[in-house]
Amino acid sequence: EALADAAERYLAEGFEAMKVRFRRGDWRDDIRALEAVRGRIGVRLELMVDCNQGWRMPWDVEAPWTLKHALMVARELERLGVYWMEEPLHRADYDGMRALRDAVDLRIAGGEMARELSDFGELIERGCLDVLQPDVALVGGITGLRRVAHLAQAHHLTFSPHTWTNGMGVVANAHLAAGLGETPFLEFP
């Protein structure tokens, strides 16, 4: 209910999309929370889901997902009309991300911890992602971020800068995104 309340507030404030973090322990509880949102607001907000499986923090006590788990979750997210599934597997599981991407119609997003342009090149070459999410604070500043945006454009992928580090990162990511277009994320057909 709290997540559905938040979605209503964001909608009333004029937001067109909302990203939801999965962190309730059991992914089925996260799916129930998304169902509550969809039940309340329908499709008036685009929903993205961060599965938080790309890298582990000390407080992550649940076992990381396998491809089988990620595929089960992806099927539920497809049913709920979610725009993207972020970090569904460990960031180095290239084969798993490719297999997941090939198995579902849902966009697969990631790359928030990638530090080199070559990291994004490998993710692209191996067919792992639909949405590239570099963080300006990690990928070489605004210049590095622009390079990733150009890679996304050249490969017809969505580009959406990712920020969780600090206020300067938010400003830099937003500055570049605003310079490339008017939407919170950019799709290059």
PDB file of C-alpha atoms in Angstrom:
ATOM      1  CA  GLU A   1       0.000   0.000   0.000  1.00  0.00           C
ATOM      2  CA  ALA A   2       2.862   2.391   0.811  1.00  0.00           C
ATOM      3  CA  LEU A   3       4.357   1.841  -2.644  1.00  0.00           C
ATOM      4  CA  ALA A   4       0.968   2.414  -4.289  1.00  0.00           C
ATOM      5  CA  ASP A   5       0.577   5.627  -2.241  1.00  0.00           C
ATOM      6  CA  ALA A   6       3.998   6.802  -3.415  1.00  0.00           C
ATOM      7  CA  ALA A   7       3.092   6.043  -7.027  1.00  0.00           C
ATOM      8  CA  GLU A   8      -0.058   8.138  -6.717  1.00  0.00           C
ATOM      9  CA  ARG A   9       1.951  11.041  -5.271  1.00  0.00           C
ATOM     10  CA  TYR A  10       4.508  10.888  -8.081  1.00  0.00           C
ATOM     11  CA  LEU A  11       1.750  10.767 -10.654  1.00  0.00           C
ATOM     12  CA  ALA A  12       0.069  13.813  -9.073  1.00  0.00           C
ATOM     13  CA  GLU A  13       3.416  15.648  -9.172  1.00  0.00           C
ATOM     14  CA  GLY A  14       3.660  15.068 -12.923  1.00  0.00           C
ATOM     15  CA  PHE A  15       6.151  12.227 -13.040  1.00  0.00           C
ATOM     16  CA  GLU A  16       5.721   9.815 -15.933  1.00  0.00           C
ATOM     17  CA  ALA A  17       7.859   6.961 -14.597  1.00  0.00           C
ATOM     18  CA  MET A  18       8.952   5.396 -11.315  1.00  0.00           C
ATOM     19  CA  LYS A  19      11.754   2.967 -10.510  1.00  0.00           C
ATOM     20  CA  VAL A  20      11.078   0.414  -7.790  1.00  0.00           C
ATOM     21  CA  ARG A  21      13.831  -1.330  -5.850  1.00  0.00           C
ATOM     22  CA  PHE A  22      13.340  -4.978  -5.013  1.00  0.00           C
ATOM     23  CA  ARG A  23      14.443  -5.515  -1.423  1.00  0.00           C
ATOM     24  CA  ARG A  24      11.664  -7.246   0.426  1.00  0.00           C
ATOM     25  CA  GLY A  25      13.597 -10.526   0.818  1.00  0.00           C
ATOM     26  CA  ASP A  26      11.393 -12.786  -1.272  1.00  0.00           C
ATOM     27  CA  TRP A  27      10.880 -11.583  -4.847  1.00  0.00           C
ATOM     28  CA  ARG A  28       7.251 -12.735  -4.676  1.00  0.00           C
ATOM     29  CA  ASP A  29       6.649 -10.043  -2.030  1.00  0.00           C
ATOM     30  CA  ASP A  30       8.116  -7.480  -4.442  1.00  0.00           C
ATOM     31  CA  ILE A  31       5.777  -8.715  -7.174  1.00  0.00           C
ATOM     32  CA  ARG A  32       2.803  -8.300  -4.816  1.00  0.00           C
ATOM     33  CA  ALA A  33       3.922  -4.713  -4.144  1.00  0.00           C
ATOM     34  CA  LEU A  34       4.035  -4.030  -7.905  1.00  0.00           C
ATOM     35  CA  GLU A  35       0.596  -5.596  -8.318  1.00  0.00           C
ATOM     36  CA  ALA A  36      -0.705  -3.154  -5.696  1.00  0.00           C
ATOM     37  CA  VAL A  37       0.755  -0.261  -7.685  1.00  0.00           C
ATOM     38  CA  ARG A  38      -0.733  -1.470 -10.960  1.00  0.00           C
ATOM     39  CA  GLY A  39      -4.056  -2.093  -9.219  1.00  0.00           C
ATOM     40  CA  ARG A  40      -4.135   1.480  -7.950  1.00  0.00           C
ATOM     41  CA  ILE A  41      -2.728   3.500 -10.864  1.00  0.00           C
ATOM     42  CA  GLY A  42      -3.049   1.157 -13.820  1.00  0.00           C
ATOM     43  CA  VAL A  43      -0.636   2.033 -16.606  1.00  0.00           C
ATOM     44  CA  ARG A  44      -0.552   5.776 -15.963  1.00  0.00           C
ATOM     45  CA  LEU A  45       3.076   5.470 -14.745  1.00  0.00           C
ATOM     46  CA  GLU A  46       5.867   3.638 -16.527  1.00  0.00           C
ATOM     47  CA  LEU A  47       7.491   1.262 -14.038  1.00  0.00           C
ATOM     48  CA  MET A  48      11.103   0.140 -13.972  1.00  0.00           C
ATOM     49  CA  VAL A  49      12.430  -2.421 -11.485  1.00  0.00           C
ATOM     50  CA  ASP A  50      15.911  -2.558  -9.947  1.00  0.00           C
ATOM     51  CA  CYS A  51      16.502  -6.141  -8.845  1.00  0.00           C
ATOM     52  CA  ASN A  52      19.778  -5.271  -7.070  1.00  0.00           C
ATOM     53  CA  GLN A  53      21.569  -8.444  -8.164  1.00  0.00           C
ATOM     54  CA  GLY A  54      24.437  -6.796 -10.065  1.00  0.00           C
ATOM     55  CA  TRP A  55      26.765  -6.528  -7.110  1.00  0.00           C
ATOM     56  CA  ARG A  56      26.591  -7.476  -3.474  1.00  0.00           C
ATOM     57  CA  MET A  57      26.811  -5.262  -0.405  1.00  0.00           C
ATOM     58  CA  PRO A  58      27.650  -6.472   3.127  1.00  0.00           C
ATOM     59  CA  TRP A  59      23.998  -6.252   4.160  1.00  0.00           C
ATOM     60  CA  ASP A  60      22.812  -8.477   1.297  1.00  0.00           C
ATOM     61  CA  VAL A  61      21.947 -11.645   3.186  1.00  0.00           C
ATOM     62  CA  GLU A  62      19.667 -13.286   0.622  1.00  0.00           C
ATOM     63  CA  ALA A  63      21.265 -15.681  -1.866  1.00  0.00           C
ATOM     64  CA  PRO A  64      21.940 -14.085  -5.260  1.00  0.00           C
ATOM     65  CA  TRP A  65      19.570 -15.015  -8.054  1.00  0.00           C
ATOM     66  CA  THR A  66      20.313 -17.694 -10.591  1.00  0.00           C
ATOM     67  CA  LEU A  67      19.225 -17.393 -14.213  1.00  0.00           C
ATOM     68  CA  LYS A  68      16.215 -19.557 -13.319  1.00  0.00           C
ATOM     69  CA  HIS A  69      15.154 -17.095 -10.582  1.00  0.00           C
ATOM     70  CA  ALA A  70      15.724 -14.085 -12.829  1.00  0.00           C
ATOM     71  CA  LEU A  71      13.628 -15.689 -15.572  1.00  0.00           C
ATOM     72  CA  MET A  72      10.731 -16.357 -13.170  1.00  0.00           C
ATOM     73  CA  VAL A  73      10.836 -12.738 -12.009  1.00  0.00           C
ATOM     74  CA  ALA A  74      11.105 -11.460 -15.588  1.00  0.00           C
ATOM     75  CA  ARG A  75       7.956 -13.353 -16.589  1.00  0.00           C
ATOM     76  CA  GLU A  76       6.057 -11.672 -13.747  1.00  0.00           C
ATOM     77  CA  LEU A  77       7.442  -8.256 -14.687  1.00  0.00           C
ATOM     78  CA  GLU A  78       6.353  -8.793 -18.286  1.00  0.00           C
ATOM     79  CA  ARG A  79       2.858  -9.633 -17.058  1.00  0.00           C
ATOM     80  CA  LEU A  80       2.807  -6.344 -15.129  1.00  0.00           C
ATOM     81  CA  GLY A  81       4.002  -4.284 -18.089  1.00  0.00           C
ATOM     82  CA  VAL A  82       7.291  -3.212 -16.516  1.00  0.00           C
ATOM     83  CA  TYR A  83       9.522  -1.164 -18.823  1.00  0.00           C
ATOM     84  CA  TRP A  84      12.880  -2.573 -17.659  1.00  0.00           C
ATOM     85  CA  MET A  85      14.457  -5.079 -15.310  1.00  0.00           C
ATOM     86  CA  GLU A  86      17.675  -3.647 -13.876  1.00  0.00           C
ATOM     87  CA  GLU A  87      20.627  -5.703 -12.632  1.00  0.00           C
ATOM     88  CA  PRO A  88      18.790  -9.072 -12.638  1.00  0.00           C
ATOM     89  CA  LEU A  89      22.041 -11.067 -12.389  1.00  0.00           C
ATOM     90  CA  HIS A  90      25.606 -10.481 -11.234  1.00  0.00           C
ATOM     91  CA  ARG A  91      27.267  -7.891 -13.471  1.00  0.00           C
ATOM     92  CA  ALA A  92      29.868 -10.413 -14.716  1.00  0.00           C
ATOM     93  CA  ASP A  93      27.310 -13.085 -15.677  1.00  0.00           C
ATOM     94  CA  TYR A  94      27.416 -12.193 -19.371  1.00  0.00           C
ATOM     95  CA  ASP A  95      26.079 -15.557 -20.523  1.00  0.00           C
ATOM     96  CA  GLY A  96      23.196 -15.404 -18.043  1.00  0.00           C
ATOM     97  CA  MET A  97      22.238 -11.857 -19.006  1.00  0.00           C
ATOM     98  CA  ARG A  98      22.338 -12.755 -22.705  1.00  0.00           C
ATOM     99  CA  ALA A  99      20.195 -15.855 -22.102  1.00  0.00           C
ATOM    100  CA  LEU A 100      17.716 -13.835 -20.044  1.00  0.00           C
ATOM    101  CA  ARG A 101      17.569 -11.060 -22.642  1.00  0.00           C
ATOM    102  CA  ASP A 102      16.975 -13.621 -25.399  1.00  0.00           C
ATOM    103  CA  ALA A 103      14.203 -15.344 -23.391  1.00  0.00           C
ATOM    104  CA  VAL A 104      12.034 -12.316 -22.572  1.00  0.00           C
ATOM    105  CA  ASP A 105      10.555  -9.238 -24.230  1.00  0.00           C
ATOM    106  CA  LEU A 106      11.345  -7.133 -21.170  1.00  0.00           C
ATOM    107  CA  ARG A 107      14.285  -4.714 -21.473  1.00  0.00           C
ATOM    108  CA  ILE A 108      17.359  -5.686 -19.439  1.00  0.00           C
ATOM    109  CA  ALA A 109      19.232  -2.744 -17.884  1.00  0.00           C
ATOM    110  CA  GLY A 110      22.616  -2.530 -16.195  1.00  0.00           C
ATOM    111  CA  GLY A 111      26.134  -1.220 -16.127  1.00  0.00           C
ATOM    112  CA  GLU A 112      25.916   1.110 -13.143  1.00  0.00           C
ATOM    113  CA  MET A 113      29.242  -0.147 -11.738  1.00  0.00           C
ATOM    114  CA  ALA A 114      31.092  -0.380 -15.076  1.00  0.00           C
ATOM    115  CA  ARG A 115      34.164   1.843 -15.008  1.00  0.00           C
ATOM    116  CA  GLU A 116      35.626   1.527 -18.493  1.00  0.00           C
ATOM    117  CA  LEU A 117      34.261   2.117 -21.964  1.00  0.00           C
ATOM    118  CA  SER A 118      35.514  -1.382 -22.791  1.00  0.00           C
ATOM    119  CA  ASP A 119      33.188  -2.785 -20.094  1.00  0.00           C
ATOM    120  CA  PHE A 120      30.212  -1.347 -21.975  1.00  0.00           C
ATOM    121  CA  GLY A 121      31.694  -2.573 -25.239  1.00  0.00           C
ATOM    122  CA  GLU A 122      31.767  -6.111 -23.889  1.00  0.00           C
ATOM    123  CA  LEU A 123      28.216  -5.869 -22.531  1.00  0.00           C
ATOM    124  CA  ILE A 124      27.074  -4.681 -25.960  1.00  0.00           C
ATOM    125  CA  GLU A 125      29.122  -7.211 -27.938  1.00  0.00           C
ATOM    126  CA  ARG A 126      27.814 -10.089 -25.841  1.00  0.00           C
ATOM    127  CA  GLY A 127      24.211  -8.907 -26.189  1.00  0.00           C
ATOM    128  CA  CYS A 128      23.653  -8.506 -22.446  1.00  0.00           C
ATOM    129  CA  LEU A 129      21.703  -5.254 -22.190  1.00  0.00           C
ATOM    130  CA  ASP A 130      18.961  -3.197 -23.782  1.00  0.00           C
ATOM    131  CA  VAL A 131      19.561  -0.232 -21.458  1.00  0.00           C
ATOM    132  CA  LEU A 132      23.029   1.134 -20.680  1.00  0.00           C
ATOM    133  CA  GLN A 133      23.234   2.781 -17.250  1.00  0.00           C
ATOM    134  CA  PRO A 134      26.646   4.363 -16.714  1.00  0.00           C
ATOM    135  CA  ASP A 135      27.310   6.467 -13.628  1.00  0.00           C
ATOM    136  CA  VAL A 136      29.230   9.671 -14.336  1.00  0.00           C
ATOM    137  CA  ALA A 137      31.120   9.308 -11.048  1.00  0.00           C
ATOM    138  CA  LEU A 138      32.501   5.916 -12.089  1.00  0.00           C
ATOM    139  CA  VAL A 139      32.862   5.954 -15.883  1.00  0.00           C
ATOM    140  CA  GLY A 140      35.278   8.845 -16.385  1.00  0.00           C
ATOM    141  CA  GLY A 141      33.196  11.940 -15.804  1.00  0.00           C
ATOM    142  CA  ILE A 142      31.025  13.701 -18.349  1.00  0.00           C
ATOM    143  CA  THR A 143      33.370  12.778 -21.204  1.00  0.00           C
ATOM    144  CA  GLY A 144      33.146   9.063 -20.349  1.00  0.00           C
ATOM    145  CA  LEU A 145      29.398   9.325 -19.949  1.00  0.00           C
ATOM    146  CA  ARG A 146      29.069  10.941 -23.381  1.00  0.00           C
ATOM    147  CA  ARG A 147      31.139   8.141 -24.901  1.00  0.00           C
ATOM    148  CA  VAL A 148      28.736   5.564 -23.483  1.00  0.00           C
ATOM    149  CA  ALA A 149      25.792   7.595 -24.818  1.00  0.00           C
ATOM    150  CA  HIS A 150      27.355   7.480 -28.273  1.00  0.00           C
ATOM    151  CA  LEU A 151      27.861   3.710 -27.943  1.00  0.00           C
ATOM    152  CA  ALA A 152      24.193   3.322 -27.029  1.00  0.00           C
ATOM    153  CA  GLN A 153      23.180   5.413 -30.012  1.00  0.00           C
ATOM    154  CA  ALA A 154      25.425   3.474 -32.407  1.00  0.00           C
ATOM    155  CA  HIS A 155      23.940   0.166 -31.230  1.00  0.00           C
ATOM    156  CA  HIS A 156      20.299   1.330 -30.974  1.00  0.00           C
ATOM    157  CA  LEU A 157      20.154   0.830 -27.202  1.00  0.00           C
ATOM    158  CA  THR A 158      18.489   2.887 -24.501  1.00  0.00           C
ATOM    159  CA  PHE A 159      20.762   5.212 -22.492  1.00  0.00           C
ATOM    160  CA  SER A 160      19.821   6.165 -18.949  1.00  0.00           C
ATOM    161  CA  PRO A 161      22.526   7.541 -16.638  1.00  0.00           C
ATOM    162  CA  HIS A 162      22.501   5.921 -13.214  1.00  0.00           C
ATOM    163  CA  THR A 163      23.198   7.805  -9.996  1.00  0.00           C
ATOM    164  CA  TRP A 164      23.386   6.742  -6.408  1.00  0.00           C
ATOM    165  CA  THR A 165      26.745   8.145  -5.349  1.00  0.00           C
ATOM    166  CA  ASN A 166      26.310  11.833  -4.488  1.00  0.00           C
ATOM    167  CA  GLY A 167      24.666  15.120  -5.437  1.00  0.00           C
ATOM    168  CA  MET A 168      27.396  16.071  -7.903  1.00  0.00           C
ATOM    169  CA  GLY A 169      26.820  12.796  -9.736  1.00  0.00           C
ATOM    170  CA  VAL A 170      23.099  13.515  -9.938  1.00  0.00           C
ATOM    171  CA  VAL A 171      23.767  16.973 -11.403  1.00  0.00           C
ATOM    172  CA  ALA A 172      26.329  15.706 -13.924  1.00  0.00           C
ATOM    173  CA  ASN A 173      24.150  12.786 -15.066  1.00  0.00           C
ATOM    174  CA  ALA A 174      21.104  15.051 -15.365  1.00  0.00           C
ATOM    175  CA  HIS A 175      23.110  17.682 -17.249  1.00  0.00           C
ATOM    176  CA  LEU A 176      24.217  15.203 -19.892  1.00  0.00           C
ATOM    177  CA  ALA A 177      20.784  13.597 -20.209  1.00  0.00           C
ATOM    178  CA  ALA A 178      19.188  17.037 -20.623  1.00  0.00           C
ATOM    179  CA  GLY A 179      21.734  17.895 -23.317  1.00  0.00           C
ATOM    180  CA  LEU A 180      20.870  14.763 -25.274  1.00  0.00           C
ATOM    181  CA  GLY A 181      17.083  14.924 -25.071  1.00  0.00           C
ATOM    182  CA  GLU A 182      14.065  15.824 -22.997  1.00  0.00           C
ATOM    183  CA  THR A 183      13.182  12.422 -21.544  1.00  0.00           C
ATOM    184  CA  PRO A 184      14.561  10.805 -18.376  1.00  0.00           C
ATOM    185  CA  PHE A 185      16.006   8.049 -20.562  1.00  0.00           C
ATOM    186  CA  LEU A 186      16.786   8.000 -24.248  1.00  0.00           C
ATOM    187  CA  GLU A 187      15.864   5.277 -26.693  1.00  0.00           C
ATOM    188  CA  PHE A 188      17.839   5.119 -29.901  1.00  0.00           C
ATOM    189  CA  PRO A 189      15.746   3.271 -32.521  1.00  0.00           C
TER     190      PRO A 189
END
